[in-house]
């Protein structure tokens, strides 16, 4: 409890499982932008004091992560030298979940990093109370019109608070079907809209522009 777990992955189910497993264990997940280079990865790992890194081999294949406070590295889909397979973490085990020592207003739940537009990125200390209240701001009465039967398509990065707590966590709480994409790809999105019967797409202005252009070209389903 209280230790920091780094998640350096594109959108995938392993990200989701690792994030919530870490919080259940009382740890603090710090998600990293999967487009980060070695210097940026090393900075966040060192600055956050992360003791575990959950990633995939292609993301770290050319990186030197020596000298960092990491105790273990796990790779999800491709084996990497010095990294244990993520599957090891999925083996059945018996363990008592720790009881929080502080109230939710004071217990850290996540440590995303700012974009660092005016300097180095800074860890944003979000409590369990912060995140849960934000979820209920989104799904409460007279809030966003979301339904348990919705199918949500998520290409917004889960390492960012928009993807993490505006898309992922409210949808899990409501029992949505969540279709994850590693990144936005117009052709794949248009295919998935039909294939998965998508009803809800959280998005951003450049994507809306891409949708408008696709519709003008007759590509939209």
mmCIF file of C-alpha atoms in Angstrom:
data_model
loop_
_atom_site.group_PDB
_atom_site.id
_atom_site.type_symbol
_atom_site.label_atom_id
_atom_site.label_comp_id
_atom_site.label_asym_id
_atom_site.label_seq_id
_atom_site.Cartn_x
_atom_site.Cartn_y
_atom_site.Cartn_z
ATOM 1 C CA UNK A 1 0.000 0.000 0.000
ATOM 2 C CA UNK A 2 1.195 3.489 -0.919
ATOM 3 C CA UNK A 3 3.724 2.300 -3.491
ATOM 4 C CA UNK A 4 3.557 3.588 -7.064
ATOM 5 C CA UNK A 5 2.854 1.253 -10.005
ATOM 6 C CA UNK A 6 3.733 2.599 -13.472
ATOM 7 C CA UNK A 7 1.511 1.633 -16.435
ATOM 8 C CA UNK A 8 3.179 2.335 -19.770
ATOM 9 C CA UNK A 9 0.732 0.891 -22.311
ATOM 10 C CA UNK A 10 -1.557 1.810 -25.169
ATOM 11 C CA UNK A 11 -5.279 1.319 -24.539
ATOM 12 C CA UNK A 12 -5.831 -2.380 -23.809
ATOM 13 C CA UNK A 13 -7.616 -4.571 -21.295
ATOM 14 C CA UNK A 14 -4.315 -5.126 -19.471
ATOM 15 C CA UNK A 15 -4.155 -1.392 -18.716
ATOM 16 C CA UNK A 16 -7.642 -1.525 -17.184
ATOM 17 C CA UNK A 17 -6.951 -4.643 -15.102
ATOM 18 C CA UNK A 18 -3.603 -3.321 -13.862
ATOM 19 C CA UNK A 19 -5.007 0.089 -12.953
ATOM 20 C CA UNK A 20 -7.847 -1.259 -10.817
ATOM 21 C CA UNK A 21 -5.817 -4.096 -9.332
ATOM 22 C CA UNK A 22 -3.262 -1.533 -8.177
ATOM 23 C CA UNK A 23 -5.902 0.613 -6.478
ATOM 24 C CA UNK A 24 -7.485 -2.444 -4.811
ATOM 25 C CA UNK A 25 -4.060 -3.322 -3.429
ATOM 26 C CA UNK A 26 -3.717 0.181 -2.007
ATOM 27 C CA UNK A 27 -1.036 1.119 -4.542
ATOM 28 C CA UNK A 28 -1.001 4.267 -6.678
ATOM 29 C CA UNK A 29 -1.021 3.783 -10.474
ATOM 30 C CA UNK A 30 0.873 6.359 -12.505
ATOM 31 C CA UNK A 31 -0.004 6.071 -16.224
ATOM 32 C CA UNK A 32 2.587 7.073 -18.831
ATOM 33 C CA UNK A 33 2.023 8.394 -22.334
ATOM 34 C CA UNK A 34 2.922 5.439 -24.620
ATOM 35 C CA UNK A 35 4.506 7.857 -27.113
ATOM 36 C CA UNK A 36 7.103 8.936 -24.523
ATOM 37 C CA UNK A 37 10.778 8.544 -25.354
ATOM 38 C CA UNK A 38 13.373 7.147 -22.956
ATOM 39 C CA UNK A 39 14.179 10.505 -21.340
ATOM 40 C CA UNK A 40 10.504 11.160 -20.577
ATOM 41 C CA UNK A 41 9.886 7.632 -19.313
ATOM 42 C CA UNK A 42 12.907 7.747 -17.033
ATOM 43 C CA UNK A 43 11.861 11.127 -15.666
ATOM 44 C CA UNK A 44 8.353 9.987 -14.672
ATOM 45 C CA UNK A 45 9.524 6.666 -13.259
ATOM 46 C CA UNK A 46 12.184 8.373 -11.162
ATOM 47 C CA UNK A 47 10.063 11.347 -10.135
ATOM 48 C CA UNK A 48 7.128 9.158 -9.075
ATOM 49 C CA UNK A 49 9.320 6.565 -7.345
ATOM 50 C CA UNK A 50 7.552 3.738 -9.192
ATOM 51 C CA UNK A 51 8.552 0.271 -7.963
ATOM 52 C CA UNK A 52 6.774 -1.776 -10.680
ATOM 53 C CA UNK A 53 6.481 -1.129 -14.414
ATOM 54 C CA UNK A 54 3.740 -2.744 -16.502
ATOM 55 C CA UNK A 55 4.454 -2.351 -20.208
ATOM 56 C CA UNK A 56 5.008 -4.248 -23.460
ATOM 57 C CA UNK A 57 8.364 -5.184 -24.942
ATOM 58 C CA UNK A 58 8.236 -2.994 -28.095
ATOM 59 C CA UNK A 59 7.759 0.116 -25.954
ATOM 60 C CA UNK A 60 10.954 -0.400 -23.955
ATOM 61 C CA UNK A 61 13.093 -2.458 -26.371
ATOM 62 C CA UNK A 62 15.594 0.353 -26.989
ATOM 63 C CA UNK A 63 15.500 1.886 -23.498
ATOM 64 C CA UNK A 64 18.003 1.747 -20.665
ATOM 65 C CA UNK A 65 15.988 1.613 -17.442
ATOM 66 C CA UNK A 66 18.916 0.842 -15.154
ATOM 67 C CA UNK A 67 19.420 2.908 -12.015
ATOM 68 C CA UNK A 68 15.705 3.474 -11.458
ATOM 69 C CA UNK A 69 13.820 2.476 -8.273
ATOM 70 C CA UNK A 70 12.022 -0.324 -10.169
ATOM 71 C CA UNK A 71 11.937 -3.734 -8.492
ATOM 72 C CA UNK A 72 10.083 -5.580 -11.258
ATOM 73 C CA UNK A 73 9.081 -5.086 -14.886
ATOM 74 C CA UNK A 74 6.194 -6.987 -16.514
ATOM 75 C CA UNK A 75 5.562 -7.253 -20.254
ATOM 76 C CA UNK A 76 2.028 -7.874 -21.515
ATOM 77 C CA UNK A 77 2.117 -9.465 -24.973
ATOM 78 C CA UNK A 78 5.741 -9.778 -26.074
ATOM 79 C CA UNK A 79 8.593 -11.133 -23.958
ATOM 80 C CA UNK A 80 11.353 -8.696 -23.026
ATOM 81 C CA UNK A 81 14.784 -9.366 -21.477
ATOM 82 C CA UNK A 82 14.584 -8.896 -17.724
ATOM 83 C CA UNK A 83 10.792 -8.605 -17.736
ATOM 84 C CA UNK A 84 8.370 -11.156 -16.339
ATOM 85 C CA UNK A 85 5.231 -12.042 -18.342
ATOM 86 C CA UNK A 86 2.108 -10.129 -17.381
ATOM 87 C CA UNK A 87 0.328 -13.493 -17.266
ATOM 88 C CA UNK A 88 2.207 -14.226 -14.031
ATOM 89 C CA UNK A 89 0.074 -11.561 -12.354
ATOM 90 C CA UNK A 90 -3.138 -13.307 -13.426
ATOM 91 C CA UNK A 91 -2.477 -16.571 -11.612
ATOM 92 C CA UNK A 92 -5.000 -17.404 -8.880
ATOM 93 C CA UNK A 93 -3.842 -16.256 -5.469
ATOM 94 C CA UNK A 94 -5.303 -15.669 -2.034
ATOM 95 C CA UNK A 95 -4.584 -12.344 -0.398
ATOM 96 C CA UNK A 96 -6.458 -10.069 1.957
ATOM 97 C CA UNK A 97 -7.028 -6.628 0.509
ATOM 98 C CA UNK A 98 -5.518 -3.942 2.750
ATOM 99 C CA UNK A 99 -7.834 -1.633 4.635
ATOM 100 C CA UNK A 100 -7.241 2.071 3.937
ATOM 101 C CA UNK A 101 -5.461 3.833 6.771
ATOM 102 C CA UNK A 102 -6.827 7.258 5.810
ATOM 103 C CA UNK A 103 -10.221 8.528 4.613
ATOM 104 C CA UNK A 104 -10.840 8.607 0.827
ATOM 105 C CA UNK A 105 -10.314 12.373 0.751
ATOM 106 C CA UNK A 106 -6.695 11.813 1.809
ATOM 107 C CA UNK A 107 -5.854 8.473 0.175
ATOM 108 C CA UNK A 108 -4.125 8.785 -3.186
ATOM 109 C CA UNK A 109 -5.822 6.813 -5.955
ATOM 110 C CA UNK A 110 -3.819 7.821 -9.023
ATOM 111 C CA UNK A 111 -0.821 9.884 -10.063
ATOM 112 C CA UNK A 112 -1.224 11.045 -13.667
ATOM 113 C CA UNK A 113 1.306 13.605 -14.885
ATOM 114 C CA UNK A 114 0.603 17.025 -16.352
ATOM 115 C CA UNK A 115 1.669 17.872 -19.896
ATOM 116 C CA UNK A 116 4.521 20.043 -18.661
ATOM 117 C CA UNK A 117 3.771 22.902 -21.063
ATOM 118 C CA UNK A 118 5.475 25.475 -18.815
ATOM 119 C CA UNK A 119 8.164 23.200 -17.381
ATOM 120 C CA UNK A 120 8.710 19.599 -16.420
ATOM 121 C CA UNK A 121 5.567 17.451 -16.000
ATOM 122 C CA UNK A 122 4.245 17.273 -12.447
ATOM 123 C CA UNK A 123 2.442 14.421 -10.737
ATOM 124 C CA UNK A 124 -1.219 15.274 -10.110
ATOM 125 C CA UNK A 125 -2.174 13.752 -6.748
ATOM 126 C CA UNK A 126 -5.761 12.537 -7.164
ATOM 127 C CA UNK A 127 -7.567 11.026 -4.197
ATOM 128 C CA UNK A 128 -10.225 8.312 -4.306
ATOM 129 C CA UNK A 129 -12.726 10.998 -3.333
ATOM 130 C CA UNK A 130 -11.632 13.182 -6.283
ATOM 131 C CA UNK A 131 -12.194 10.411 -8.801
ATOM 132 C CA UNK A 132 -15.440 9.013 -7.386
ATOM 133 C CA UNK A 133 -17.051 12.459 -7.062
ATOM 134 C CA UNK A 134 -16.017 13.248 -10.645
ATOM 135 C CA UNK A 135 -17.629 10.009 -11.867
ATOM 136 C CA UNK A 136 -20.919 10.888 -10.166
ATOM 137 C CA UNK A 137 -20.777 14.377 -11.663
ATOM 138 C CA UNK A 138 -20.875 12.613 -15.029
ATOM 139 C CA UNK A 139 -23.462 9.882 -14.402
ATOM 140 C CA UNK A 140 -25.700 11.503 -11.792
ATOM 141 C CA UNK A 141 -29.202 12.923 -12.405
ATOM 142 C CA UNK A 142 -29.346 15.519 -15.191
ATOM 143 C CA UNK A 143 -25.760 14.725 -16.178
ATOM 144 C CA UNK A 144 -24.462 12.978 -19.308
ATOM 145 C CA UNK A 145 -27.185 10.824 -20.961
ATOM 146 C CA UNK A 146 -25.457 7.466 -20.529
ATOM 147 C CA UNK A 147 -27.269 4.143 -20.158
ATOM 148 C CA UNK A 148 -26.106 0.742 -18.867
ATOM 149 C CA UNK A 149 -26.871 -0.839 -22.250
ATOM 150 C CA UNK A 150 -24.612 1.563 -24.156
ATOM 151 C CA UNK A 151 -21.620 0.340 -26.135
ATOM 152 C CA UNK A 152 -18.823 2.900 -25.855
ATOM 153 C CA UNK A 153 -15.920 3.171 -28.274
ATOM 154 C CA UNK A 154 -12.784 4.512 -26.605
ATOM 155 C CA UNK A 155 -9.779 5.630 -28.632
ATOM 156 C CA UNK A 156 -9.013 8.474 -26.214
ATOM 157 C CA UNK A 157 -5.825 7.567 -24.311
ATOM 158 C CA UNK A 158 -6.429 6.024 -20.907
ATOM 159 C CA UNK A 159 -3.237 7.606 -19.564
ATOM 160 C CA UNK A 160 -5.031 10.988 -19.826
ATOM 161 C CA UNK A 161 -7.686 11.953 -17.295
ATOM 162 C CA UNK A 162 -10.301 12.325 -20.067
ATOM 163 C CA UNK A 163 -9.914 8.706 -21.127
ATOM 164 C CA UNK A 164 -9.397 7.452 -17.580
ATOM 165 C CA UNK A 165 -12.124 9.140 -15.553
ATOM 166 C CA UNK A 166 -14.554 10.542 -18.107
ATOM 167 C CA UNK A 167 -14.672 7.387 -20.224
ATOM 168 C CA UNK A 168 -13.276 4.287 -18.495
ATOM 169 C CA UNK A 169 -14.370 4.558 -14.866
ATOM 170 C CA UNK A 170 -17.951 5.808 -15.391
ATOM 171 C CA UNK A 171 -18.515 3.102 -18.012
ATOM 172 C CA UNK A 172 -17.243 0.377 -15.700
ATOM 173 C CA UNK A 173 -19.462 1.654 -12.916
ATOM 174 C CA UNK A 174 -22.507 1.548 -15.201
ATOM 175 C CA UNK A 175 -21.656 -1.866 -16.637
ATOM 176 C CA UNK A 176 -21.169 -0.642 -20.186
ATOM 177 C CA UNK A 177 -19.547 -2.604 -22.941
ATOM 178 C CA UNK A 178 -16.302 -0.735 -23.619
ATOM 179 C CA UNK A 179 -14.564 -1.217 -26.968
ATOM 180 C CA UNK A 180 -10.918 -0.148 -26.642
ATOM 181 C CA UNK A 181 -8.696 1.036 -29.499
ATOM 182 C CA UNK A 182 -4.943 1.638 -29.064
ATOM 183 C CA UNK A 183 -5.270 4.943 -30.930
ATOM 184 C CA UNK A 184 -7.628 6.731 -33.310
ATOM 185 C CA UNK A 185 -7.778 5.243 -36.797
ATOM 186 C CA UNK A 186 -10.625 6.469 -38.990
ATOM 187 C CA UNK A 187 -10.967 3.308 -41.082
ATOM 188 C CA UNK A 188 -10.989 1.101 -37.981
ATOM 189 C CA UNK A 189 -13.479 3.379 -36.203
ATOM 190 C CA UNK A 190 -15.918 3.267 -39.122
ATOM 191 C CA UNK A 191 -15.682 -0.526 -39.183
ATOM 192 C CA UNK A 192 -16.145 -0.888 -35.409
ATOM 193 C CA UNK A 193 -19.175 1.418 -35.357
ATOM 194 C CA UNK A 194 -21.090 -1.219 -37.311
ATOM 195 C CA UNK A 195 -19.320 -4.349 -36.098
ATOM 196 C CA UNK A 196 -19.788 -3.573 -32.374
ATOM 197 C CA UNK A 197 -23.078 -1.618 -32.628
ATOM 198 C CA UNK A 198 -21.462 1.382 -30.952
ATOM 199 C CA UNK A 199 -23.899 3.859 -29.377
ATOM 200 C CA UNK A 200 -21.541 6.285 -27.598
ATOM 201 C CA UNK A 201 -18.262 7.887 -28.695
ATOM 202 C CA UNK A 202 -16.442 10.348 -26.408
ATOM 203 C CA UNK A 203 -14.335 12.418 -28.756
ATOM 204 C CA UNK A 204 -12.325 15.588 -29.429
ATOM 205 C CA UNK A 205 -12.610 18.317 -32.121
ATOM 206 C CA UNK A 206 -10.013 16.915 -34.579
ATOM 207 C CA UNK A 207 -11.858 13.579 -34.594
ATOM 208 C CA UNK A 208 -15.193 15.304 -35.194
ATOM 209 C CA UNK A 209 -13.566 17.063 -38.126
ATOM 210 C CA UNK A 210 -12.371 13.700 -39.476
ATOM 211 C CA UNK A 211 -15.928 12.334 -39.112
ATOM 212 C CA UNK A 212 -17.347 15.311 -41.048
ATOM 213 C CA UNK A 213 -14.841 14.792 -43.853
ATOM 214 C CA UNK A 214 -15.656 11.068 -43.949
ATOM 215 C CA UNK A 215 -19.381 11.833 -44.145
ATOM 216 C CA UNK A 216 -18.814 14.298 -47.000
ATOM 217 C CA UNK A 217 -16.942 11.572 -48.877
ATOM 218 C CA UNK A 218 -19.731 9.062 -48.232
ATOM 219 C CA UNK A 219 -17.525 6.894 -46.004
ATOM 220 C CA UNK A 220 -19.663 7.081 -42.875
ATOM 221 C CA UNK A 221 -21.816 3.999 -42.249
#
